[in-house]
Amino acid sequence: MTTAHAPAARPAATGQRTAPPFAVIPGDQVQHTLRGREKHLVEVVEDAYRLHGAGDTVNPPSSFLRFPDRASSRMIALPASLGGPDRVDGLKWISSFPENVAAGIPRASAVLILNDPVTGYPFACLESSIISASRTAASAVAAADRLSRGRPRPPRVGFLGTGLIARYVHTFLEGTGWSFDDIGVHDLSADSAAGFRTYLEQSGTAARITVHHSPEDLIRRSDLVVLATVAGEPHLTDPSWFAHNPVVLHISLRDLAPEVLLASTNIVDDVEHCLRAATSTHLTEQLTGNRDFLHGTLDDVRAGRVTVPADRPAVFSPFGLGVLDLAVGRYVYDEVARSGELQVIEDFFHERHRYG
């Protein structure tokens, strides 16, 4: 492996039909590149949503690998193609093994492969748990901003589920200028809730931090609710808990019962993707036999095609689009290449000529 000490052009930008060099970008480089760039990453994600809304992407359904002997675990392949002036294709391969948490390691691990759209050759492999968490948090913060317009800025935020995603969402909220009077925390694991409280205290927040003993108490006392659990089926079933009309970032997708969604304004990232895999929106479609409860996508809200009223709960349910991973991964690759620290594996592709 060698390090490129001069900026390397991304193959997708050259248009040349040659086998590109192959680079590996480990997690420390990814984290260094993304740290402190929260505002810019929200813009990157919103640009990807704009391209997706304009039909300038390809984002087929995710493929799930499940195991008969490990029912709680799964691996997911998210292929995608992102258009625009700097096209890129690729694949995120992410695993979710919830039992990792008991061993003190993260539930999810991931890699992202970037492909040159001219030749199809992969040109980079990036550690992607950080990219995945960052694009999820950036998407959530974009939704919090768009769905909060037309109502008072939420002074109280509550985190139901306190893992890596919750931490990244809080980091992105703080990094994009949000501040709160109160931060609520609830987790089925008391240790996880305590750990998240310690993280919040060390982050320097001026907000009051409260660990709530029930989901109901947290939700009723929060104007912005972040749902980041590993729930496999709805467990928040009472619409009255949301009677104060909060903005709800339904990141974990399976927490809310159909009764709650039917009493809310529902915004998704992509209609077809969200209505599958036994998500709360999918269950609501099955219950009602229609999609009338969905009001539009986040890009619809951004473009002014959909208005979010302030007199009912506003719920954002993002399935998580592979094009967002590509957008953030492309940004990381370009920044690392520009720094001259791209780690290239020479001759990764051995057969570079058709006839030897």
Coordinates of C-alpha atoms in Angstrom, one line a residue:
M1 CA 0.0 0.0 0.0
T2 CA 1.3 3.4 -0.9
T3 CA 0.2 6.9 0.1
A4 CA -0.5 9.4 -2.7
H5 CA 1.2 12.6 -1.7
A6 CA -0.4 14.7 -4.5
P7 CA -4.1 15.3 -5.0
A8 CA -5.6 12.4 -7.0
A9 CA -8.5 13.1 -9.3
R10 CA -11.5 10.8 -8.7
P11 CA -11.8 8.5 -11.7
A12 CA -15.5 9.4 -12.2
A13 CA -14.5 12.9 -13.0
T14 CA -12.0 12.1 -15.7
G15 CA -14.1 10.2 -18.2
Q16 CA -11.2 8.0 -19.2
R17 CA -11.8 4.4 -19.8
T18 CA -8.9 3.0 -17.9
A19 CA -8.8 0.8 -14.8
P20 CA -8.4 3.2 -11.9
P21 CA -6.2 2.8 -8.9
F22 CA -7.9 1.4 -5.8
A23 CA -7.7 3.2 -2.5
V24 CA -8.7 2.2 1.1
I25 CA -9.9 4.9 3.5
P26 CA -9.9 3.7 7.1
G27 CA -12.2 4.9 9.9
D28 CA -9.7 7.4 11.4
Q29 CA -9.4 9.2 8.0
V30 CA -13.2 9.2 7.6
Q31 CA -13.7 10.6 11.1
H32 CA -11.0 13.2 10.7
T33 CA -12.5 14.3 7.4
L34 CA -16.1 14.6 8.7
R35 CA -15.4 16.0 12.2
G36 CA -16.7 19.6 12.5
R37 CA -18.3 19.6 9.0
E38 CA -21.9 19.1 10.2
K39 CA -23.3 22.1 8.4
H40 CA -21.7 21.2 5.1
L41 CA -22.8 17.5 5.4
V42 CA -26.4 18.6 5.9
E43 CA -26.0 20.5 2.6
V44 CA -24.5 17.4 0.9
V45 CA -27.4 15.3 2.1
E46 CA -30.0 17.8 1.0
D47 CA -28.3 18.0 -2.4
A48 CA -28.6 14.2 -2.7
Y49 CA -32.3 14.4 -1.8
R50 CA -32.7 17.1 -4.5
L51 CA -31.1 14.8 -7.1
H52 CA -33.2 11.9 -6.0
G53 CA -36.4 14.0 -6.2
A54 CA -35.4 15.1 -9.7
G55 CA -35.0 11.5 -10.8
D56 CA -31.2 11.8 -11.2
T57 CA -30.4 8.7 -9.1
V58 CA -30.9 5.0 -9.1
N59 CA -31.8 3.6 -5.7
P60 CA -33.1 0.0 -5.9
P61 CA -34.5 -1.8 -2.9
S62 CA -32.1 -2.9 -0.3
S63 CA -31.3 -6.6 -0.1
F64 CA -31.5 -8.3 3.3
L65 CA -29.4 -11.3 4.3
R66 CA -30.9 -13.0 7.3
F67 CA -29.9 -16.1 9.2
P68 CA -32.1 -18.9 10.5
D69 CA -29.8 -19.5 13.5
R70 CA -29.4 -15.7 14.3
A71 CA -32.8 -14.2 14.1
S72 CA -31.9 -10.8 15.5
S73 CA -29.0 -10.3 13.1
R74 CA -28.9 -9.2 9.5
M75 CA -26.7 -7.8 6.7
I76 CA -28.0 -5.3 4.2
A77 CA -26.7 -4.4 0.8
L78 CA -27.6 -0.9 -0.5
P79 CA -26.7 -0.4 -4.1
A80 CA -27.1 3.0 -5.6
S81 CA -26.1 5.5 -8.3
L82 CA -25.9 9.2 -7.7
G83 CA -26.1 11.6 -10.7
G84 CA -25.3 15.3 -10.9
P85 CA -22.1 16.8 -12.2
D86 CA -19.8 14.3 -10.4
R87 CA -21.5 11.0 -10.8
V88 CA -20.6 8.0 -8.7
D89 CA -22.0 4.4 -8.3
G90 CA -21.5 2.1 -5.4
L91 CA -22.7 -0.2 -2.6
K92 CA -22.9 0.0 1.1
W93 CA -22.7 -3.3 2.9
I94 CA -23.8 -3.0 6.5
S95 CA -24.4 -5.5 9.2
S96 CA -26.6 -5.2 12.3
F97 CA -25.8 -7.6 15.1
P98 CA -27.7 -6.3 18.2
E99 CA -26.0 -8.8 20.5
N100 CA -22.7 -7.0 20.0
V101 CA -24.0 -4.3 22.4
A102 CA -23.8 -6.7 25.4
A103 CA -20.1 -7.3 24.5
G104 CA -19.4 -3.6 24.5
I105 CA -18.9 -3.2 20.7
P106 CA -21.2 -1.3 18.3
R107 CA -24.2 -3.1 16.8
A108 CA -23.5 -2.0 13.3
S109 CA -20.4 -2.3 11.1
A110 CA -20.1 -1.3 7.4
V111 CA -18.0 -0.7 4.3
L112 CA -18.8 1.5 1.3
I113 CA -17.5 0.7 -2.2
L114 CA -17.3 3.5 -4.7
N115 CA -17.4 2.6 -8.4
D116 CA -16.3 4.6 -11.4
P117 CA -19.4 5.1 -13.6
V118 CA -17.3 5.1 -16.8
T119 CA -15.6 1.7 -16.4
G120 CA -17.6 0.2 -13.5
Y121 CA -14.3 -0.5 -11.7
P122 CA -14.3 0.0 -7.9
F123 CA -11.9 2.8 -7.0
A124 CA -12.3 3.0 -3.2
C125 CA -13.3 1.1 -0.1
L126 CA -14.2 3.2 2.9
E127 CA -15.0 2.3 6.5
S128 CA -18.6 3.2 6.5
S129 CA -20.2 3.0 10.0
I130 CA -19.1 6.6 10.5
I131 CA -20.4 7.6 7.0
S132 CA -23.7 5.8 7.7
A133 CA -24.1 7.4 11.1
S134 CA -23.2 10.9 9.6
R135 CA -25.6 10.7 6.7
T136 CA -28.4 9.5 9.0
A137 CA -27.7 12.3 11.4
A138 CA -27.5 14.9 8.7
S139 CA -30.8 13.6 7.2
A140 CA -32.4 13.8 10.6
V141 CA -31.2 17.4 11.3
A142 CA -32.3 18.5 7.8
A143 CA -35.8 17.1 8.7
A144 CA -35.8 18.7 12.1
D145 CA -35.1 22.0 10.4
R146 CA -37.7 21.7 7.6
L147 CA -40.5 20.2 9.8
S148 CA -40.0 22.8 12.5
R149 CA -40.5 25.8 10.2
G150 CA -43.9 27.4 10.9
R151 CA -43.8 26.4 14.6
P152 CA -41.7 27.6 17.5
R153 CA -38.1 26.2 17.6
P154 CA -38.2 23.2 19.8
P155 CA -36.8 24.1 23.3
R156 CA -36.8 20.5 24.5
V157 CA -35.4 17.4 22.8
G158 CA -35.8 13.8 23.9
F159 CA -33.7 10.8 22.8
L160 CA -35.4 7.4 23.0
G161 CA -32.6 5.0 22.4
T162 CA -29.1 6.1 23.2
G163 CA -26.7 4.3 20.9
L164 CA -24.3 5.6 18.2
I165 CA -27.0 7.1 16.1
A166 CA -28.5 9.1 19.0
R167 CA -25.0 10.5 19.7
Y168 CA -24.4 11.5 16.1
V169 CA -27.8 13.2 15.9
H170 CA -27.0 15.2 19.0
T171 CA -23.6 16.1 17.6
F172 CA -25.1 17.2 14.3
L173 CA -27.9 19.2 16.1
E174 CA -25.2 21.1 18.1
G175 CA -22.9 21.4 15.1
T176 CA -25.6 23.1 13.1
G177 CA -26.5 25.7 15.7
W178 CA -29.4 24.0 17.6
S179 CA -29.5 24.6 21.3
F180 CA -32.0 23.3 23.9
D181 CA -33.2 24.2 27.4
D182 CA -33.8 20.5 28.2
I183 CA -32.5 17.2 26.9
G184 CA -34.4 14.1 27.9
V185 CA -33.0 10.6 27.7
H186 CA -34.6 7.1 27.9
D187 CA -33.2 3.7 27.2
L188 CA -34.3 0.2 28.2
S189 CA -30.7 -0.2 29.4
A190 CA -29.9 1.9 32.4
D191 CA -26.2 1.7 31.6
S192 CA -26.8 3.0 28.1
A193 CA -28.9 5.9 29.4
A194 CA -26.2 6.7 32.0
G195 CA -23.5 6.5 29.3
F196 CA -25.4 8.8 27.0
R197 CA -25.9 11.3 29.9
T198 CA -22.1 11.3 30.5
Y199 CA -21.5 11.9 26.8
L200 CA -24.0 14.9 26.9
E201 CA -22.3 16.3 30.0
Q202 CA -18.9 16.0 28.4
S203 CA -20.1 17.6 25.2
G204 CA -20.4 20.9 27.0
T205 CA -24.2 21.4 26.5
A206 CA -25.8 24.0 28.7
A207 CA -29.1 22.1 28.7
R208 CA -30.7 20.4 31.7
I209 CA -30.3 16.7 31.3
T210 CA -33.0 14.3 32.6
V211 CA -33.0 10.6 32.4
H212 CA -36.7 9.6 32.1
H213 CA -38.0 6.3 33.5
S214 CA -40.7 5.8 30.8
P215 CA -41.1 6.5 27.1
E216 CA -44.4 8.3 27.8
D217 CA -42.7 10.8 30.2
L218 CA -39.9 11.5 27.7
I219 CA -42.3 12.0 24.8
R220 CA -44.7 14.2 26.7
R221 CA -41.9 16.5 27.8
S222 CA -40.1 16.8 24.4
D223 CA -40.9 19.1 21.5
L224 CA -38.4 17.3 19.3
V225 CA -38.3 13.5 19.7
V226 CA -35.5 11.4 18.4
L227 CA -36.4 7.7 18.1
A228 CA -33.2 5.7 17.6
T229 CA -33.9 2.2 19.0
V230 CA -33.5 -1.3 17.7
A231 CA -37.2 -2.1 18.1
G232 CA -38.5 -4.7 15.7
E233 CA -42.2 -3.8 16.0
P234 CA -44.3 -0.8 17.3
H235 CA -44.2 -0.2 21.0
L236 CA -45.4 3.4 21.1
T237 CA -49.1 3.0 20.6
D238 CA -51.0 5.9 22.3
P239 CA -51.6 9.0 20.1
S240 CA -52.3 11.0 23.3
W241 CA -48.6 11.0 24.2
F242 CA -48.1 13.2 21.1
A243 CA -51.0 15.6 21.7
H244 CA -48.6 18.5 22.1
N245 CA -47.6 18.1 18.4
P246 CA -43.9 17.5 18.6
V247 CA -41.6 16.9 15.6
V248 CA -40.6 13.2 15.7
L249 CA -37.5 11.9 14.0
H250 CA -38.6 8.3 13.5
I251 CA -35.1 7.1 12.6
S252 CA -35.5 3.5 13.8
L253 CA -38.7 3.2 11.6
R254 CA -40.6 0.5 13.7
D255 CA -41.4 2.3 17.0
L256 CA -44.7 4.0 16.2
A257 CA -48.0 2.2 15.9
P258 CA -50.3 2.9 12.9
E259 CA -52.7 4.8 15.3
V260 CA -49.9 7.3 16.0
L261 CA -49.0 7.8 12.3
L262 CA -52.7 8.2 11.4
A263 CA -52.9 11.2 13.8
S264 CA -49.8 12.8 12.4
T265 CA -48.3 14.5 9.3
N266 CA -46.0 11.9 7.8
I267 CA -43.0 12.8 5.8
V268 CA -40.6 10.1 4.4
D269 CA -37.4 10.1 2.4
D270 CA -38.8 7.8 -0.3
V271 CA -42.3 6.5 -0.5
E272 CA -41.6 3.1 -2.1
H273 CA -38.6 2.3 0.2
C274 CA -40.5 3.2 3.4
L275 CA -43.4 1.0 2.6
R276 CA -41.6 -2.3 3.0
A277 CA -39.9 -4.5 5.5
A278 CA -42.6 -4.2 8.2
T279 CA -41.8 -0.6 9.0
S280 CA -44.4 1.4 10.8
T281 CA -45.4 3.1 7.5
H282 CA -45.7 -0.3 5.9
L283 CA -47.9 -1.6 8.7
T284 CA -50.1 1.5 8.4
E285 CA -50.5 0.9 4.6
Q286 CA -51.5 -2.7 5.3
L287 CA -54.0 -1.6 8.0
T288 CA -55.6 1.1 5.9
G289 CA -55.2 -0.3 2.4
N290 CA -53.9 3.0 1.1
R291 CA -51.1 5.5 1.3
D292 CA -53.2 8.6 2.0
F293 CA -51.6 9.0 5.4
L294 CA -48.3 9.9 3.7
H295 CA -48.1 13.6 2.9
G296 CA -44.8 13.7 0.9
T297 CA -41.1 13.4 1.0
L298 CA -38.5 15.6 2.7
D299 CA -37.6 17.0 -0.7
D300 CA -41.2 17.9 -1.3
V301 CA -41.1 19.9 1.9
R302 CA -37.7 21.5 0.9
A303 CA -39.1 22.5 -2.5
G304 CA -42.3 23.9 -1.0
R305 CA -44.5 21.3 -2.7
V306 CA -45.8 20.1 0.8
T307 CA -46.5 22.3 3.8
V308 CA -46.2 20.8 7.3
P309 CA -49.0 22.1 9.6
A310 CA -48.1 23.0 13.2
D311 CA -51.4 21.7 14.7
R312 CA -50.5 18.0 14.7
P313 CA -47.4 15.9 15.2
A314 CA -44.9 15.9 12.4
V315 CA -43.2 12.5 11.8
F316 CA -40.2 12.0 9.6
S317 CA -39.6 8.3 8.8
P318 CA -36.4 7.8 6.7
F319 CA -35.7 4.3 5.3
G320 CA -32.1 5.4 4.6
L321 CA -31.2 5.8 1.0
G322 CA -27.9 4.4 -0.5
V323 CA -27.5 7.6 -2.5
L324 CA -26.9 9.5 0.8
D325 CA -24.0 7.1 1.6
L326 CA -22.6 7.7 -1.9
A327 CA -22.8 11.5 -1.5
V328 CA -21.0 11.5 1.9
G329 CA -18.5 8.8 0.8
R330 CA -17.7 10.8 -2.4
Y331 CA -17.1 13.9 -0.3
V332 CA -14.8 11.9 2.0
Y333 CA -12.8 10.4 -0.9
D334 CA -12.4 13.8 -2.6
E335 CA -11.2 15.5 0.6
V336 CA -8.7 12.7 1.5
A337 CA -7.4 12.8 -2.1
R338 CA -7.1 16.5 -2.0
S339 CA -5.1 16.3 1.2
G340 CA -2.6 14.0 -0.5
E341 CA -3.1 11.2 2.0
L342 CA -5.0 8.7 -0.1
Q343 CA -3.8 5.2 0.6
V344 CA -3.6 3.4 -2.7
I345 CA -3.1 -0.4 -3.1
E346 CA -0.9 -0.8 -6.1
D347 CA -1.9 -3.4 -8.6
F348 CA -5.1 -4.3 -6.7
F349 CA -6.5 -5.2 -10.1
H350 CA -4.0 -7.6 -11.5
E351 CA -5.6 -8.2 -15.0
R352 CA -5.5 -4.7 -16.5
H353 CA -5.4 -5.8 -20.1
R354 CA -8.0 -7.8 -22.0
Y355 CA -5.5 -10.2 -23.6
G356 CA -2.8 -10.3 -21.0

